[in-house]
XYZ file of C-alpha atoms in Angstrom:
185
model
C 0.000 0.000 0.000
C 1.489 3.088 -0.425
C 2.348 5.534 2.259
C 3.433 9.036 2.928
C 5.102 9.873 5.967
C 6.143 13.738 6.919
C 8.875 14.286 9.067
C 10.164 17.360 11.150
C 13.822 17.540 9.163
C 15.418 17.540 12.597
C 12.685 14.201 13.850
C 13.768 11.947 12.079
C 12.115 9.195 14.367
C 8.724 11.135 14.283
C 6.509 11.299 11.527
C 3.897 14.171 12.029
C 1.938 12.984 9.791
C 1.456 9.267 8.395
C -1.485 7.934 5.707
C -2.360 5.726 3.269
C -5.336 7.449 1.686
C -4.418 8.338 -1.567
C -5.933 11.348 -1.792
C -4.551 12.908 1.187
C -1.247 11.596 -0.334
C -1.749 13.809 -3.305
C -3.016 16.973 -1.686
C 0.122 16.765 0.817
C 2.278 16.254 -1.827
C 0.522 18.997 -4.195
C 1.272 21.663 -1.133
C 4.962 21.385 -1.735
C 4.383 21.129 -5.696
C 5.013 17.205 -6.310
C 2.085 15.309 -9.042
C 0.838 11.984 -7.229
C -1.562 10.369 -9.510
C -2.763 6.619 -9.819
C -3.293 5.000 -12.909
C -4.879 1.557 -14.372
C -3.455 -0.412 -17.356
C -5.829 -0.783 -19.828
C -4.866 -4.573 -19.768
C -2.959 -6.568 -17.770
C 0.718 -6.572 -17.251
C 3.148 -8.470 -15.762
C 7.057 -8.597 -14.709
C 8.689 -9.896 -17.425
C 6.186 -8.173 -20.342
C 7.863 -6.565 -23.352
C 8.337 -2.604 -22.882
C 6.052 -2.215 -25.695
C 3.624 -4.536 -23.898
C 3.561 -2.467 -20.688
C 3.629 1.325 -22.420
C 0.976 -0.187 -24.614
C -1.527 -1.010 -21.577
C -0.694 2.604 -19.670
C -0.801 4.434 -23.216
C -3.198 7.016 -22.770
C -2.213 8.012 -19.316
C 1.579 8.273 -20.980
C 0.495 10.198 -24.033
C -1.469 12.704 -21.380
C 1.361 13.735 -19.382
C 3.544 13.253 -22.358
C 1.799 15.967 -24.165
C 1.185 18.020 -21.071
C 4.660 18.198 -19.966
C 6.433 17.668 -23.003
C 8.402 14.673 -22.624
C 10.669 13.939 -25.281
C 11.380 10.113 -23.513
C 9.264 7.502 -22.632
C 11.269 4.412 -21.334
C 11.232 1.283 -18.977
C 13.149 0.292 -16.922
C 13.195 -3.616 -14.372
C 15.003 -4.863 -11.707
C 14.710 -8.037 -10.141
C 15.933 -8.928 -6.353
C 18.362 -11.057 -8.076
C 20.128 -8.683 -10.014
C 23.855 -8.975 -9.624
C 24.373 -5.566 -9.699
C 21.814 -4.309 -6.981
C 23.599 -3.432 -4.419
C 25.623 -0.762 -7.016
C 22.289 0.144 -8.333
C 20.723 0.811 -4.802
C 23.510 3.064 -3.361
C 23.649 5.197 -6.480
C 20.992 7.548 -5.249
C 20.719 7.192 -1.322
C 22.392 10.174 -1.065
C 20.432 13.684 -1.203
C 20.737 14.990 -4.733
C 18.662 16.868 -7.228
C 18.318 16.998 -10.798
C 18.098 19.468 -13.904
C 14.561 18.182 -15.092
C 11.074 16.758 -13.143
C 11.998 13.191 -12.182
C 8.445 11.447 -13.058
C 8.064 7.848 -12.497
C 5.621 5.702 -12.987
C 5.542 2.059 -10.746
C 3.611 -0.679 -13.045
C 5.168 -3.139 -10.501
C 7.160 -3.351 -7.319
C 7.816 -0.383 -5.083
C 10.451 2.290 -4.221
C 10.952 4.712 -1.255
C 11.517 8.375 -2.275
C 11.902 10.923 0.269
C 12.055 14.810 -0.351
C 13.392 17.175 1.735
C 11.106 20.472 1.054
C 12.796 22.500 4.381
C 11.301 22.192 7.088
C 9.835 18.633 6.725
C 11.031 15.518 4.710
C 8.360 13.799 2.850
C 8.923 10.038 2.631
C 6.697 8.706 -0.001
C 6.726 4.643 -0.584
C 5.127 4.125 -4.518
C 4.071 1.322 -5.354
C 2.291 -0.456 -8.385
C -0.124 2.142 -9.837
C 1.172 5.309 -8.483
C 2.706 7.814 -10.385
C 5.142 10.711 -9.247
C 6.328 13.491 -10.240
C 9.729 15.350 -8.460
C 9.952 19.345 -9.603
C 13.414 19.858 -10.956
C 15.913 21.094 -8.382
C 14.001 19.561 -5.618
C 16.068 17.673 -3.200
C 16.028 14.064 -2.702
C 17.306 10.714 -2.354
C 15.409 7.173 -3.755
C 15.631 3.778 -1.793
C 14.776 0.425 -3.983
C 15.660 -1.557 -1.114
C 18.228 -4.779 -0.413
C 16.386 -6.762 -3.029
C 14.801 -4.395 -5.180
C 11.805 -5.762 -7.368
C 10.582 -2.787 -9.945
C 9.335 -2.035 -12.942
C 8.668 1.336 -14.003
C 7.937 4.083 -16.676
C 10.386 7.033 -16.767
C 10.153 10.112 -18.930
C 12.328 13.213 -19.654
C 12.385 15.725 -21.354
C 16.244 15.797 -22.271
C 18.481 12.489 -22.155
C 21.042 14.471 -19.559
C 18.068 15.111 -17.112
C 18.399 12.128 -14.916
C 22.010 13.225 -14.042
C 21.711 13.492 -10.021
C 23.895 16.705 -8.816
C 24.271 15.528 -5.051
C 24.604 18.325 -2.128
C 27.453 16.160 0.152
C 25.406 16.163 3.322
C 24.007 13.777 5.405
C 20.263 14.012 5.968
C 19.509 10.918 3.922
C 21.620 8.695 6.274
C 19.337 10.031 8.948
C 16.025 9.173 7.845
C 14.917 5.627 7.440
C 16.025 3.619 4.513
C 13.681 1.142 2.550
C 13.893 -2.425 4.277
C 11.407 -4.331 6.045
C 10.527 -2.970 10.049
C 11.681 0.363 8.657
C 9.560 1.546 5.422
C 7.550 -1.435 4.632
Protein backbone atom coordinates (compact mmCIF):
# COMPACT_ATOMS: atom_id res chain seq x y z
CA UNK A 1 0.00 0.00 0.00
CA UNK A 2 1.49 3.09 -0.43
CA UNK A 3 2.35 5.53 2.26
CA UNK A 4 3.43 9.04 2.93
CA UNK A 5 5.10 9.87 5.97
CA UNK A 6 6.14 13.74 6.92
CA UNK A 7 8.87 14.29 9.07
CA UNK A 8 10.16 17.36 11.15
CA UNK A 9 13.82 17.54 9.16
CA UNK A 10 15.42 17.54 12.60
CA UNK A 11 12.69 14.20 13.85
CA UNK A 12 13.77 11.95 12.08
CA UNK A 13 12.11 9.20 14.37
CA UNK A 14 8.72 11.13 14.28
CA UNK A 15 6.51 11.30 11.53
CA UNK A 16 3.90 14.17 12.03
CA UNK A 17 1.94 12.98 9.79
CA UNK A 18 1.46 9.27 8.39
CA UNK A 19 -1.49 7.93 5.71
CA UNK A 20 -2.36 5.73 3.27
CA UNK A 21 -5.34 7.45 1.69
CA UNK A 22 -4.42 8.34 -1.57
CA UNK A 23 -5.93 11.35 -1.79
CA UNK A 24 -4.55 12.91 1.19
CA UNK A 25 -1.25 11.60 -0.33
CA UNK A 26 -1.75 13.81 -3.30
CA UNK A 27 -3.02 16.97 -1.69
CA UNK A 28 0.12 16.76 0.82
CA UNK A 29 2.28 16.25 -1.83
CA UNK A 30 0.52 19.00 -4.19
CA UNK A 31 1.27 21.66 -1.13
CA UNK A 32 4.96 21.39 -1.74
CA UNK A 33 4.38 21.13 -5.70
CA UNK A 34 5.01 17.20 -6.31
CA UNK A 35 2.08 15.31 -9.04
CA UNK A 36 0.84 11.98 -7.23
CA UNK A 37 -1.56 10.37 -9.51
CA UNK A 38 -2.76 6.62 -9.82
CA UNK A 39 -3.29 5.00 -12.91
CA UNK A 40 -4.88 1.56 -14.37
CA UNK A 41 -3.45 -0.41 -17.36
CA UNK A 42 -5.83 -0.78 -19.83
CA UNK A 43 -4.87 -4.57 -19.77
CA UNK A 44 -2.96 -6.57 -17.77
CA UNK A 45 0.72 -6.57 -17.25
CA UNK A 46 3.15 -8.47 -15.76
CA UNK A 47 7.06 -8.60 -14.71
CA UNK A 48 8.69 -9.90 -17.43
CA UNK A 49 6.19 -8.17 -20.34
CA UNK A 50 7.86 -6.57 -23.35
CA UNK A 51 8.34 -2.60 -22.88
CA UNK A 52 6.05 -2.21 -25.70
CA UNK A 53 3.62 -4.54 -23.90
CA UNK A 54 3.56 -2.47 -20.69
CA UNK A 55 3.63 1.32 -22.42
CA UNK A 56 0.98 -0.19 -24.61
CA UNK A 57 -1.53 -1.01 -21.58
CA UNK A 58 -0.69 2.60 -19.67
CA UNK A 59 -0.80 4.43 -23.22
CA UNK A 60 -3.20 7.02 -22.77
CA UNK A 61 -2.21 8.01 -19.32
CA UNK A 62 1.58 8.27 -20.98
CA UNK A 63 0.50 10.20 -24.03
CA UNK A 64 -1.47 12.70 -21.38
CA UNK A 65 1.36 13.74 -19.38
CA UNK A 66 3.54 13.25 -22.36
CA UNK A 67 1.80 15.97 -24.17
CA UNK A 68 1.19 18.02 -21.07
CA UNK A 69 4.66 18.20 -19.97
CA UNK A 70 6.43 17.67 -23.00
CA UNK A 71 8.40 14.67 -22.62
CA UNK A 72 10.67 13.94 -25.28
CA UNK A 73 11.38 10.11 -23.51
CA UNK A 74 9.26 7.50 -22.63
CA UNK A 75 11.27 4.41 -21.33
CA UNK A 76 11.23 1.28 -18.98
CA UNK A 77 13.15 0.29 -16.92
CA UNK A 78 13.19 -3.62 -14.37
CA UNK A 79 15.00 -4.86 -11.71
CA UNK A 80 14.71 -8.04 -10.14
CA UNK A 81 15.93 -8.93 -6.35
CA UNK A 82 18.36 -11.06 -8.08
CA UNK A 83 20.13 -8.68 -10.01
CA UNK A 84 23.86 -8.97 -9.62
CA UNK A 85 24.37 -5.57 -9.70
CA UNK A 86 21.81 -4.31 -6.98
CA UNK A 87 23.60 -3.43 -4.42
CA UNK A 88 25.62 -0.76 -7.02
CA UNK A 89 22.29 0.14 -8.33
CA UNK A 90 20.72 0.81 -4.80
CA UNK A 91 23.51 3.06 -3.36
CA UNK A 92 23.65 5.20 -6.48
CA UNK A 93 20.99 7.55 -5.25
CA UNK A 94 20.72 7.19 -1.32
CA UNK A 95 22.39 10.17 -1.06
CA UNK A 96 20.43 13.68 -1.20
CA UNK A 97 20.74 14.99 -4.73
CA UNK A 98 18.66 16.87 -7.23
CA UNK A 99 18.32 17.00 -10.80
CA UNK A 100 18.10 19.47 -13.90
CA UNK A 101 14.56 18.18 -15.09
CA UNK A 102 11.07 16.76 -13.14
CA UNK A 103 12.00 13.19 -12.18
CA UNK A 104 8.45 11.45 -13.06
CA UNK A 105 8.06 7.85 -12.50
CA UNK A 106 5.62 5.70 -12.99
CA UNK A 107 5.54 2.06 -10.75
CA UNK A 108 3.61 -0.68 -13.05
CA UNK A 109 5.17 -3.14 -10.50
CA UNK A 110 7.16 -3.35 -7.32
CA UNK A 111 7.82 -0.38 -5.08
CA UNK A 112 10.45 2.29 -4.22
CA UNK A 113 10.95 4.71 -1.26
CA UNK A 114 11.52 8.38 -2.28
CA UNK A 115 11.90 10.92 0.27
CA UNK A 116 12.06 14.81 -0.35
CA UNK A 117 13.39 17.18 1.74
CA UNK A 118 11.11 20.47 1.05
CA UNK A 119 12.80 22.50 4.38
CA UNK A 120 11.30 22.19 7.09
CA UNK A 121 9.83 18.63 6.73
CA UNK A 122 11.03 15.52 4.71
CA UNK A 123 8.36 13.80 2.85
CA UNK A 124 8.92 10.04 2.63
CA UNK A 125 6.70 8.71 0.00
CA UNK A 126 6.73 4.64 -0.58
CA UNK A 127 5.13 4.12 -4.52
CA UNK A 128 4.07 1.32 -5.35
CA UNK A 129 2.29 -0.46 -8.38
CA UNK A 130 -0.12 2.14 -9.84
CA UNK A 131 1.17 5.31 -8.48
CA UNK A 132 2.71 7.81 -10.39
CA UNK A 133 5.14 10.71 -9.25
CA UNK A 134 6.33 13.49 -10.24
CA UNK A 135 9.73 15.35 -8.46
CA UNK A 136 9.95 19.35 -9.60
CA UNK A 137 13.41 19.86 -10.96
CA UNK A 138 15.91 21.09 -8.38
CA UNK A 139 14.00 19.56 -5.62
CA UNK A 140 16.07 17.67 -3.20
CA UNK A 141 16.03 14.06 -2.70
CA UNK A 142 17.31 10.71 -2.35
CA UNK A 143 15.41 7.17 -3.75
CA UNK A 144 15.63 3.78 -1.79
CA UNK A 145 14.78 0.43 -3.98
CA UNK A 146 15.66 -1.56 -1.11
CA UNK A 147 18.23 -4.78 -0.41
CA UNK A 148 16.39 -6.76 -3.03
CA UNK A 149 14.80 -4.39 -5.18
CA UNK A 150 11.80 -5.76 -7.37
CA UNK A 151 10.58 -2.79 -9.95
CA UNK A 152 9.34 -2.03 -12.94
CA UNK A 153 8.67 1.34 -14.00
CA UNK A 154 7.94 4.08 -16.68
CA UNK A 155 10.39 7.03 -16.77
CA UNK A 156 10.15 10.11 -18.93
CA UNK A 157 12.33 13.21 -19.65
CA UNK A 158 12.39 15.73 -21.35
CA UNK A 159 16.24 15.80 -22.27
CA UNK A 160 18.48 12.49 -22.16
CA UNK A 161 21.04 14.47 -19.56
CA UNK A 162 18.07 15.11 -17.11
CA UNK A 163 18.40 12.13 -14.92
CA UNK A 164 22.01 13.23 -14.04
CA UNK A 165 21.71 13.49 -10.02
CA UNK A 166 23.89 16.71 -8.82
CA UNK A 167 24.27 15.53 -5.05
CA UNK A 168 24.60 18.32 -2.13
CA UNK A 169 27.45 16.16 0.15
CA UNK A 170 25.41 16.16 3.32
CA UNK A 171 24.01 13.78 5.41
CA UNK A 172 20.26 14.01 5.97
CA UNK A 173 19.51 10.92 3.92
CA UNK A 174 21.62 8.70 6.27
CA UNK A 175 19.34 10.03 8.95
CA UNK A 176 16.02 9.17 7.85
CA UNK A 177 14.92 5.63 7.44
CA UNK A 178 16.02 3.62 4.51
CA UNK A 179 13.68 1.14 2.55
CA UNK A 180 13.89 -2.43 4.28
CA UNK A 181 11.41 -4.33 6.05
CA UNK A 182 10.53 -2.97 10.05
CA UNK A 183 11.68 0.36 8.66
CA UNK A 184 9.56 1.55 5.42
CA UNK A 185 7.55 -1.44 4.63
Amino acid sequence: MSRLRIFPQDRPDSPALSTSDQAEIARELAKIGVGFEQWQAAQPVKPGDTPETIMAAYRADIERITVERGFKTVDVVSIAPDNPQRETMRSKFLDEHYHKEDEVRFFVAGSGLFTLHVEPNVYEIKCEQGDLISVPDSTLHWFDMGPEPSFVAIRFFTEPDGWVGYFTGTDIAQQFPRYERGQAG
